[in-house]
PDB file of N, CA and C in Angstrom:
ATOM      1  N   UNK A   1      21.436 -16.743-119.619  1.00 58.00           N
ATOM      2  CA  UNK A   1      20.334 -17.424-120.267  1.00 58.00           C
ATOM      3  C   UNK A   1      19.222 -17.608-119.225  1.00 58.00           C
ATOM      4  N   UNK A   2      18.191 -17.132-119.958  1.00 71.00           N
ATOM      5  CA  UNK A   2      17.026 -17.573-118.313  1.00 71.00           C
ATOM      6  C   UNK A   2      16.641 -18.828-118.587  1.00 71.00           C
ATOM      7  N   UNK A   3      16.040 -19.321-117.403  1.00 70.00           N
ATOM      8  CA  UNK A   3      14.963 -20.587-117.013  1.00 70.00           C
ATOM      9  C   UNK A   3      14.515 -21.002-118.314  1.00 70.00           C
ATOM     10  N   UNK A   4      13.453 -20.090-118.846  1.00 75.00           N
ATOM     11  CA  UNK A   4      12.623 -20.226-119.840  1.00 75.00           C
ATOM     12  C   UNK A   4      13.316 -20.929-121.379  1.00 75.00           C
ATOM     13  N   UNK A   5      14.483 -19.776-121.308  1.00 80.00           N
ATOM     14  CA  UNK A   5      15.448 -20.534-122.973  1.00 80.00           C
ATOM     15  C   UNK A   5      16.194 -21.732-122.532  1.00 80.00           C
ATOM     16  N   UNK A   6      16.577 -22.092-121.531  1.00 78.00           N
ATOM     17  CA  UNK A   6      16.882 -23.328-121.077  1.00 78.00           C
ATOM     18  C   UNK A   6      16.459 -24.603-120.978  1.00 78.00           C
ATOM     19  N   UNK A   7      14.750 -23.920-120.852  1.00 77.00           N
ATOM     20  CA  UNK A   7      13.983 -24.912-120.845  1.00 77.00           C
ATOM     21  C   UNK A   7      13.805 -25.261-122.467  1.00 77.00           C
ATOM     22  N   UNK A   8      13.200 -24.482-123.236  1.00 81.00           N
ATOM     23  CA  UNK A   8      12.981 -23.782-124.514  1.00 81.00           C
ATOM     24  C   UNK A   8      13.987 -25.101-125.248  1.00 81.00           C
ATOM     25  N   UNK A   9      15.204 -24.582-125.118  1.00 85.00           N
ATOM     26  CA  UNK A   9      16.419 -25.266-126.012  1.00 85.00           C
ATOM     27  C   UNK A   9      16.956 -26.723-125.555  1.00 85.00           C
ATOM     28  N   UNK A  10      16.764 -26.693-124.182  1.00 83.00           N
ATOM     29  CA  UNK A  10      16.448 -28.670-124.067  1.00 83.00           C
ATOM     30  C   UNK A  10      15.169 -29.227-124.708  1.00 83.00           C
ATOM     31  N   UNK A  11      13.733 -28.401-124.820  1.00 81.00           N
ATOM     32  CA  UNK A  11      13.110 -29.412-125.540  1.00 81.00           C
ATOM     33  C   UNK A  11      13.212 -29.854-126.821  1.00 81.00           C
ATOM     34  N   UNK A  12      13.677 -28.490-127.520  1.00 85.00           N
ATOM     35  CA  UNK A  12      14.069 -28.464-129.171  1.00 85.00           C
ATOM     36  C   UNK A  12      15.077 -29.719-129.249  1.00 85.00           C
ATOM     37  N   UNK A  13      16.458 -29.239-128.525  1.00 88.00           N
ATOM     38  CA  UNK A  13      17.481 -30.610-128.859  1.00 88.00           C
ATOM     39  C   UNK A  13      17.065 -31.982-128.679  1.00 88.00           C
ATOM     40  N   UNK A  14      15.370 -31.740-128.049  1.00 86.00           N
ATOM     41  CA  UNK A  14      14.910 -32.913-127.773  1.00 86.00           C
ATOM     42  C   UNK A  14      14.269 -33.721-128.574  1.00 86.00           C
ATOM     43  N   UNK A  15      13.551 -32.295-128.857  1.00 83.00           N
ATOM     44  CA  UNK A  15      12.592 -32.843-130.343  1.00 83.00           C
ATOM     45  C   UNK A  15      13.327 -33.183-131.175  1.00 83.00           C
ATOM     46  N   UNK A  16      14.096 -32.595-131.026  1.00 84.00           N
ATOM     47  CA  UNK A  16      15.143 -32.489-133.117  1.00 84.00           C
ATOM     48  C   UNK A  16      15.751 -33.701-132.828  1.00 84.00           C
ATOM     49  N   UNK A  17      16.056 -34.481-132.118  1.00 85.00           N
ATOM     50  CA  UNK A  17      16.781 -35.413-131.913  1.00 85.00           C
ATOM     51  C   UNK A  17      15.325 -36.649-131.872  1.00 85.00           C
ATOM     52  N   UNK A  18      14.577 -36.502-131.844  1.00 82.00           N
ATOM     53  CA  UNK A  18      13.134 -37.477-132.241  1.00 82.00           C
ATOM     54  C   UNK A  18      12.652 -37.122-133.441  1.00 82.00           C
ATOM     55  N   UNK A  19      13.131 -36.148-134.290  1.00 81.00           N
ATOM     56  CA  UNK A  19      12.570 -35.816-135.843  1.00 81.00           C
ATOM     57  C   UNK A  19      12.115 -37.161-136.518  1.00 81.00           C
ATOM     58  N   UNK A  20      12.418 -37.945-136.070  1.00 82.00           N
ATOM     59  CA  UNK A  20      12.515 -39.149-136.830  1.00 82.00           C
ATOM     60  C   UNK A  20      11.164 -39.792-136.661  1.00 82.00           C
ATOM     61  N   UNK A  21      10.415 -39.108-135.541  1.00 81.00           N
ATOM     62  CA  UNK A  21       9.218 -39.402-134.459  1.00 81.00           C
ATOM     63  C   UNK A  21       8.104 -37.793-135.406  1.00 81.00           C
ATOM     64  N   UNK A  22       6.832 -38.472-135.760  1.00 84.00           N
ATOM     65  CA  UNK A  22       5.940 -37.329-135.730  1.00 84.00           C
ATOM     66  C   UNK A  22       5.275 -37.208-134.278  1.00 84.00           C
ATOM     67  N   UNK A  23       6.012 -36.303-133.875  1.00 81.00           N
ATOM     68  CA  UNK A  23       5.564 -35.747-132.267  1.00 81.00           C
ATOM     69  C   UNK A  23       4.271 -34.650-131.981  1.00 81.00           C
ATOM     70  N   UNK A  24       3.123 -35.041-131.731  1.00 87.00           N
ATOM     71  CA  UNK A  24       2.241 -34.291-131.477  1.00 87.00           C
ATOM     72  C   UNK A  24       2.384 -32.851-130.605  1.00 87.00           C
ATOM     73  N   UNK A  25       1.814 -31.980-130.422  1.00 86.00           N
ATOM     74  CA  UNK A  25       1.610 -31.165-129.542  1.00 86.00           C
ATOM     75  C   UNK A  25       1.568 -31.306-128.341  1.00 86.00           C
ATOM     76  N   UNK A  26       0.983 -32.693-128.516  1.00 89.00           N
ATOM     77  CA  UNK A  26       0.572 -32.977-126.591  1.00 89.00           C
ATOM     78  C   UNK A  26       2.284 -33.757-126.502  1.00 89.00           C
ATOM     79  N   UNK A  27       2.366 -34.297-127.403  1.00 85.00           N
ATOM     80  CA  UNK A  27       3.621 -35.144-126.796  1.00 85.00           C
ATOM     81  C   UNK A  27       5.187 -33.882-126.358  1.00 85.00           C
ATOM     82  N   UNK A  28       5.201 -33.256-127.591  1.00 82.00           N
ATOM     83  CA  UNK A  28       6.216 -31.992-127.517  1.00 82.00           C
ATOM     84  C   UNK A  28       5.620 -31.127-125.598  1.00 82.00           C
ATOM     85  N   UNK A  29       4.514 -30.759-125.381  1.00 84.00           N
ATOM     86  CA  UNK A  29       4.627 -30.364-124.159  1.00 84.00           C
ATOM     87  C   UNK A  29       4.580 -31.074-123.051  1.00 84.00           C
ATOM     88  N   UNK A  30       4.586 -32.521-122.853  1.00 87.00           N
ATOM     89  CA  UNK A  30       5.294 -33.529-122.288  1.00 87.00           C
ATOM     90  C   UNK A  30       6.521 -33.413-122.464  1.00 87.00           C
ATOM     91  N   UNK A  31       7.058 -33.154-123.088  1.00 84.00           N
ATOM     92  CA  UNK A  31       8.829 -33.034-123.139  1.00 84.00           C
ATOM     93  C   UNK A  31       8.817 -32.136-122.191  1.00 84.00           C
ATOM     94  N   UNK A  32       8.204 -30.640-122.436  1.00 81.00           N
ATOM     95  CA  UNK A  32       8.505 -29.841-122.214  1.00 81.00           C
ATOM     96  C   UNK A  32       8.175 -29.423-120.336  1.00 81.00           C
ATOM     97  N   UNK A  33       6.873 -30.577-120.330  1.00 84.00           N
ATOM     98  CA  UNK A  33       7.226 -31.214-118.604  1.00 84.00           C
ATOM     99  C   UNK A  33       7.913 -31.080-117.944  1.00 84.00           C
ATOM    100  N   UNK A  34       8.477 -32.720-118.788  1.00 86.00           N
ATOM    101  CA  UNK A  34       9.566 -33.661-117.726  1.00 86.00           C
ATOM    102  C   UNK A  34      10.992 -32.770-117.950  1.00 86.00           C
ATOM    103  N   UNK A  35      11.270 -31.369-118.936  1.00 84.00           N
ATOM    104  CA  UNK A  35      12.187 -30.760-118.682  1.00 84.00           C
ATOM    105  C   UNK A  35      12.071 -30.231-117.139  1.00 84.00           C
ATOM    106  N   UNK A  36      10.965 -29.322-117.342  1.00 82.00           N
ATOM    107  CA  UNK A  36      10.744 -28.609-116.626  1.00 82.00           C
ATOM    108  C   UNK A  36      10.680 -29.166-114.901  1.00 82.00           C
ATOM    109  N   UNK A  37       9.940 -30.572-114.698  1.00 84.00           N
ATOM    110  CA  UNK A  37       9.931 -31.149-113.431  1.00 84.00           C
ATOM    111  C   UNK A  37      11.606 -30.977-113.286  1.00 84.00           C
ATOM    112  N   UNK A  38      12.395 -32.010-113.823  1.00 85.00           N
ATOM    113  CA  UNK A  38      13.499 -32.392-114.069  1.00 85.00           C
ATOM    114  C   UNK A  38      14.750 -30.959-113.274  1.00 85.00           C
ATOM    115  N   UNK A  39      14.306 -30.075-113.780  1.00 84.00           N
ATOM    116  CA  UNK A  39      14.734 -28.716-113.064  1.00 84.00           C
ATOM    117  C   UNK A  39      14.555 -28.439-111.975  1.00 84.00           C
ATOM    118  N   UNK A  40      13.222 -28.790-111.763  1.00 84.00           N
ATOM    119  CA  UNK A  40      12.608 -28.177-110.344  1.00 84.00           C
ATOM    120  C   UNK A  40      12.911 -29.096-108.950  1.00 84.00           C
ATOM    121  N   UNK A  41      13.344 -30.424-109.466  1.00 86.00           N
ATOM    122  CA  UNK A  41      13.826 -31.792-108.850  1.00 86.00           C
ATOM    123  C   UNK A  41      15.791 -31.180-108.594  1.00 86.00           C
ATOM    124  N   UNK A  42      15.888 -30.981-109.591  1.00 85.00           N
ATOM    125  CA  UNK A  42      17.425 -30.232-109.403  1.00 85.00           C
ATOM    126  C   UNK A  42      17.826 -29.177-108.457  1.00 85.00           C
ATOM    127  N   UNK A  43      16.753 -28.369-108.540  1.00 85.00           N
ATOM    128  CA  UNK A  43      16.983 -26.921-107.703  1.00 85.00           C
ATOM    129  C   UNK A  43      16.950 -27.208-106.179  1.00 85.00           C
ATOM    130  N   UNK A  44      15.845 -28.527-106.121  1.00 85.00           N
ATOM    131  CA  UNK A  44      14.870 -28.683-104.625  1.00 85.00           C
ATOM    132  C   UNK A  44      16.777 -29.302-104.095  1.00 85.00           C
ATOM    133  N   UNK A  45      17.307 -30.530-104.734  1.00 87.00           N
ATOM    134  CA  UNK A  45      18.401 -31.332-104.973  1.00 87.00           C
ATOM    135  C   UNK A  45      19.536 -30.011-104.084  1.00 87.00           C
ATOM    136  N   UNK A  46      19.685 -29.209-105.177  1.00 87.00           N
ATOM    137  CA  UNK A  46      21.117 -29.109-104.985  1.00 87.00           C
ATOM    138  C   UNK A  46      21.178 -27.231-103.666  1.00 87.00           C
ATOM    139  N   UNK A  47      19.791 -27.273-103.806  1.00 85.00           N
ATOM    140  CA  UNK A  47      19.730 -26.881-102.020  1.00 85.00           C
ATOM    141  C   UNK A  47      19.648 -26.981-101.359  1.00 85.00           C
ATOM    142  N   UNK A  48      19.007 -28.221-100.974  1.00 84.00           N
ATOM    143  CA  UNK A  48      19.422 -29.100 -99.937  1.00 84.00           C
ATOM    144  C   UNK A  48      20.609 -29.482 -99.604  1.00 84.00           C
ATOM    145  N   UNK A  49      21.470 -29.958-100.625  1.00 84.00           N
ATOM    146  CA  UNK A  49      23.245 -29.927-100.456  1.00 84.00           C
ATOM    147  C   UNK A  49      23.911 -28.966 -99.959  1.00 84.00           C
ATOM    148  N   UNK A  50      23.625 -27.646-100.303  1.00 83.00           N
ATOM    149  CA  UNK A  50      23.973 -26.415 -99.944  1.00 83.00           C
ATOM    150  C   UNK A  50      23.310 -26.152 -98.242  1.00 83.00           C
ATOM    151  N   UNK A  51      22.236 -25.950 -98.189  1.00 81.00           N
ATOM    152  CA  UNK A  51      21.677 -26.066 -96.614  1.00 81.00           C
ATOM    153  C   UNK A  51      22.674 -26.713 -95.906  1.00 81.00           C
ATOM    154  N   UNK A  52      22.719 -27.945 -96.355  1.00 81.00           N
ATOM    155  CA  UNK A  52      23.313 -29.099 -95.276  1.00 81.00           C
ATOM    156  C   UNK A  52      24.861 -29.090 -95.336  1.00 81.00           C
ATOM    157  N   UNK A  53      25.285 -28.216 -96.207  1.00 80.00           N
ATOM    158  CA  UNK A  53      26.758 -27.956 -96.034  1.00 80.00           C
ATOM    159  C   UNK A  53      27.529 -26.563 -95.341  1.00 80.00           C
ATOM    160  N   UNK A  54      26.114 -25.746 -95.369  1.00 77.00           N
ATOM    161  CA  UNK A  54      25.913 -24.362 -94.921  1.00 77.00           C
ATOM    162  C   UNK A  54      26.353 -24.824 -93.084  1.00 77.00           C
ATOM    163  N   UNK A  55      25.460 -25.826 -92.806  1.00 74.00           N
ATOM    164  CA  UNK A  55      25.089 -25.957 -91.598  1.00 74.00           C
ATOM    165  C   UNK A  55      26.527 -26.356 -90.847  1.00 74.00           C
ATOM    166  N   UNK A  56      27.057 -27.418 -91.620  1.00 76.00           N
ATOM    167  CA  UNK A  56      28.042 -28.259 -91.230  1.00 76.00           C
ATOM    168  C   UNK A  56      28.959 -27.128 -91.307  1.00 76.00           C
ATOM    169  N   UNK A  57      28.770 -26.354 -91.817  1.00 74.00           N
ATOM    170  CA  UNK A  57      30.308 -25.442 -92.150  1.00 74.00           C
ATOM    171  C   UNK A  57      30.590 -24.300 -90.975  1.00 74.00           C
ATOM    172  N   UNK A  58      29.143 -23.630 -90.459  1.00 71.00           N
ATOM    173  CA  UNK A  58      28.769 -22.799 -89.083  1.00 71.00           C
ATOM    174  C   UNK A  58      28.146 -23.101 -88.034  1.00 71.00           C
ATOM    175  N   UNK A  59      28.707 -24.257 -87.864  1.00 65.00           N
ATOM    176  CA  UNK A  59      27.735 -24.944 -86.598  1.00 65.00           C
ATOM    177  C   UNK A  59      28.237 -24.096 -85.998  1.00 65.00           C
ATOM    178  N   UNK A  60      28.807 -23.899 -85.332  1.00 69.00           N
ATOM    179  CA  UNK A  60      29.990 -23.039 -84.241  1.00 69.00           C
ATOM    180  C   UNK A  60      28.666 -21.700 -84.180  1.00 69.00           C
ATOM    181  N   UNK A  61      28.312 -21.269 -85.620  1.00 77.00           N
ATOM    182  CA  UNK A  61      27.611 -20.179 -85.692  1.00 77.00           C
ATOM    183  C   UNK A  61      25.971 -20.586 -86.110  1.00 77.00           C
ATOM    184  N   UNK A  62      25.278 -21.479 -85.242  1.00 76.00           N
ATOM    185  CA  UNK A  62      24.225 -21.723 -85.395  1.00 76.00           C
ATOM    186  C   UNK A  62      23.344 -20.313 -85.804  1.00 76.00           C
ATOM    187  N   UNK A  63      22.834 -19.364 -85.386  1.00 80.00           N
ATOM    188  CA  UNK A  63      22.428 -18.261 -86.018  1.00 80.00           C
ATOM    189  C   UNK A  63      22.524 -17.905 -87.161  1.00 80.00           C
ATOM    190  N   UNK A  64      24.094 -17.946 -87.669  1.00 81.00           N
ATOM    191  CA  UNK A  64      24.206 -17.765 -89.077  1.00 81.00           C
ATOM    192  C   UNK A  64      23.927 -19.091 -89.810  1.00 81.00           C
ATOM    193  N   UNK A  65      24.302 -19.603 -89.265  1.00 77.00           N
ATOM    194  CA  UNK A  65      23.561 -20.908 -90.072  1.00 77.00           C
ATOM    195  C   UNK A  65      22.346 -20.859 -90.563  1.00 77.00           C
ATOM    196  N   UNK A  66      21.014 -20.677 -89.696  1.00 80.00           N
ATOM    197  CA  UNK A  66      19.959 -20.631 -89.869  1.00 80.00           C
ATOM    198  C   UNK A  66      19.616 -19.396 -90.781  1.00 80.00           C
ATOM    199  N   UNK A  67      19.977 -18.524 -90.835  1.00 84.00           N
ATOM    200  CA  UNK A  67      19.843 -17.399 -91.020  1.00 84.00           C
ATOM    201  C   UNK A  67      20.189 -17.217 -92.810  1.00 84.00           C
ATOM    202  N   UNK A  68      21.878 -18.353 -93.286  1.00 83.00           N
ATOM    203  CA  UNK A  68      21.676 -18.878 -94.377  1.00 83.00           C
ATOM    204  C   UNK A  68      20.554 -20.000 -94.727  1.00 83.00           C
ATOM    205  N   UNK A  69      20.307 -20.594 -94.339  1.00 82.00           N
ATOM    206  CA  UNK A  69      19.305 -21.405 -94.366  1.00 82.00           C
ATOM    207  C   UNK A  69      17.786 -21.346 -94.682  1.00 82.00           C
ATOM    208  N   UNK A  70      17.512 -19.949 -94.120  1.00 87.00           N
ATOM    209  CA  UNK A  70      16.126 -19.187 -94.374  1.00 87.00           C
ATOM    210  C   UNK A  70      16.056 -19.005 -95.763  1.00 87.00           C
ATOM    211  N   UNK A  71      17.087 -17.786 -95.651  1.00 87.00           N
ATOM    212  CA  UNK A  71      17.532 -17.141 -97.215  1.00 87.00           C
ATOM    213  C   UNK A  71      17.918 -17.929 -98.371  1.00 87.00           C
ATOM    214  N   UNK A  72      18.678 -19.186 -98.576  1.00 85.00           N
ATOM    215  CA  UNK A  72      18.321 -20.206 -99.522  1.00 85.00           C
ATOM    216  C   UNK A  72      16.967 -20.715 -99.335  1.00 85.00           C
ATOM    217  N   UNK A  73      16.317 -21.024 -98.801  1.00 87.00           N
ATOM    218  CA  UNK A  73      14.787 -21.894 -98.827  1.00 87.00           C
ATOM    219  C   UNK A  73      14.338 -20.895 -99.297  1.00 87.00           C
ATOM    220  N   UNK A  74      14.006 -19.245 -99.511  1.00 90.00           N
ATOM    221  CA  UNK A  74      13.359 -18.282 -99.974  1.00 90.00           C
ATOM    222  C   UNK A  74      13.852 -18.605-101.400  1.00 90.00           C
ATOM    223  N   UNK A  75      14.963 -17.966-101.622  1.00 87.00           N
ATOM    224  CA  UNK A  75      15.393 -18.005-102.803  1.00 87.00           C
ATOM    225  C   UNK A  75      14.794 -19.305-103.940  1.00 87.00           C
ATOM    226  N   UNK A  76      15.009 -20.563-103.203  1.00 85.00           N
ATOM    227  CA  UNK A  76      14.628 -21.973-103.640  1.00 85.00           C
ATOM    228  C   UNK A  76      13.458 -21.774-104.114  1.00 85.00           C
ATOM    229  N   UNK A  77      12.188 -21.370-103.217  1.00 88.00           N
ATOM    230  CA  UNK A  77      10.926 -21.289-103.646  1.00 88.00           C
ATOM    231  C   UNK A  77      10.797 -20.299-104.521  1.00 88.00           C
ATOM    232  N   UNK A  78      11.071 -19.397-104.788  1.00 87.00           N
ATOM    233  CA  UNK A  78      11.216 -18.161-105.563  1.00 87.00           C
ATOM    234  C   UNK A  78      10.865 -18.746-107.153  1.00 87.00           C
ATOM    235  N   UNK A  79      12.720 -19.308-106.889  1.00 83.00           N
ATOM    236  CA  UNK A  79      13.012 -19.959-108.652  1.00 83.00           C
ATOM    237  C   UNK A  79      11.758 -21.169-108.729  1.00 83.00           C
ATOM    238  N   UNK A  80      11.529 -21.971-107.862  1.00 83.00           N
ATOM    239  CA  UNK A  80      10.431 -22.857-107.740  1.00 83.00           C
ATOM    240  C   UNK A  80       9.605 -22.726-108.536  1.00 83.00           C
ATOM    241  N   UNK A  81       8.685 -21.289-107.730  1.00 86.00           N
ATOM    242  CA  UNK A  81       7.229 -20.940-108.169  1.00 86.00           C
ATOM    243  C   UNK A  81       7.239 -20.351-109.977  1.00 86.00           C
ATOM    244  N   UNK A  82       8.474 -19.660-110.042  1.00 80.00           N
ATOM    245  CA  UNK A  82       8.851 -19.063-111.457  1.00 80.00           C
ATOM    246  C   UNK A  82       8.707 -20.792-112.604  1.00 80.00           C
ATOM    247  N   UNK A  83       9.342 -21.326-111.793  1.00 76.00           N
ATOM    248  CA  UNK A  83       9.670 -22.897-112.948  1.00 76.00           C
ATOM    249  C   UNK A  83       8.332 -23.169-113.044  1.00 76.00           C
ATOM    250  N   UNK A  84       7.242 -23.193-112.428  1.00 77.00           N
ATOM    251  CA  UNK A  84       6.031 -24.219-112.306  1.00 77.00           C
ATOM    252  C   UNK A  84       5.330 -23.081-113.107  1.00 77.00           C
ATOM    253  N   UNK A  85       5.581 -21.407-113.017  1.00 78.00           N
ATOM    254  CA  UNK A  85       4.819 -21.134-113.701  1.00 78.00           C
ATOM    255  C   UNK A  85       5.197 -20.910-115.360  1.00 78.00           C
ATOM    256  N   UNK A  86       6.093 -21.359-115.941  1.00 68.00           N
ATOM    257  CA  UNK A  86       6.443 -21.352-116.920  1.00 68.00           C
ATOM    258  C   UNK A  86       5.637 -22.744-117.536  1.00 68.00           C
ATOM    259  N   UNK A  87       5.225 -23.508-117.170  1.00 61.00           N
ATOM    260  CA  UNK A  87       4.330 -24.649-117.728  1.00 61.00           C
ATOM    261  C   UNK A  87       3.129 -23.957-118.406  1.00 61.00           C
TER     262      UNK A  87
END
């Protein structure tokens, strides 16, 4: 499933679950926001965990450490720039 239907199908279950609410346009792409921040807060989140467990795990191999470390922060920004431009 990409980014996009992920995003897509949390706002729907979002909306549909406010049916009860006449939700404007502006309000529906406010949902479709704070999905979207909400992701991008996750990704920043759970690579940083990864970095910092990368590190702890090859200290011994500082080089490779860093070297994973680069290559997740690339990757990170990658999916990043893709999330922000889906707004």
């Amino acid at each position: 499933m990409s980014v996009q239907s992920s995003i897509d199908d949390t706002t729907a279950a979002i909306v549909s679950a406010l049916s009860n609410h006449d939700l404007s346009d502006s309000e529906k792409q406010q949902i479709t926001n704070i999905v979207s921040q909400l992701l991008v807060e996750t990704v920043e989140k759970t690579t940083d965990d990864h970095i910092e467990t990368s590190a702890s795990c090859c200290g011994h191999e500082l080089d490779l450490a860093h070297q994973i470390r680069e290559e997740m922060n690339r990757k990170k920004d990658m999916l990043i720039a893709n999330l922000k431009a889906l707004r």
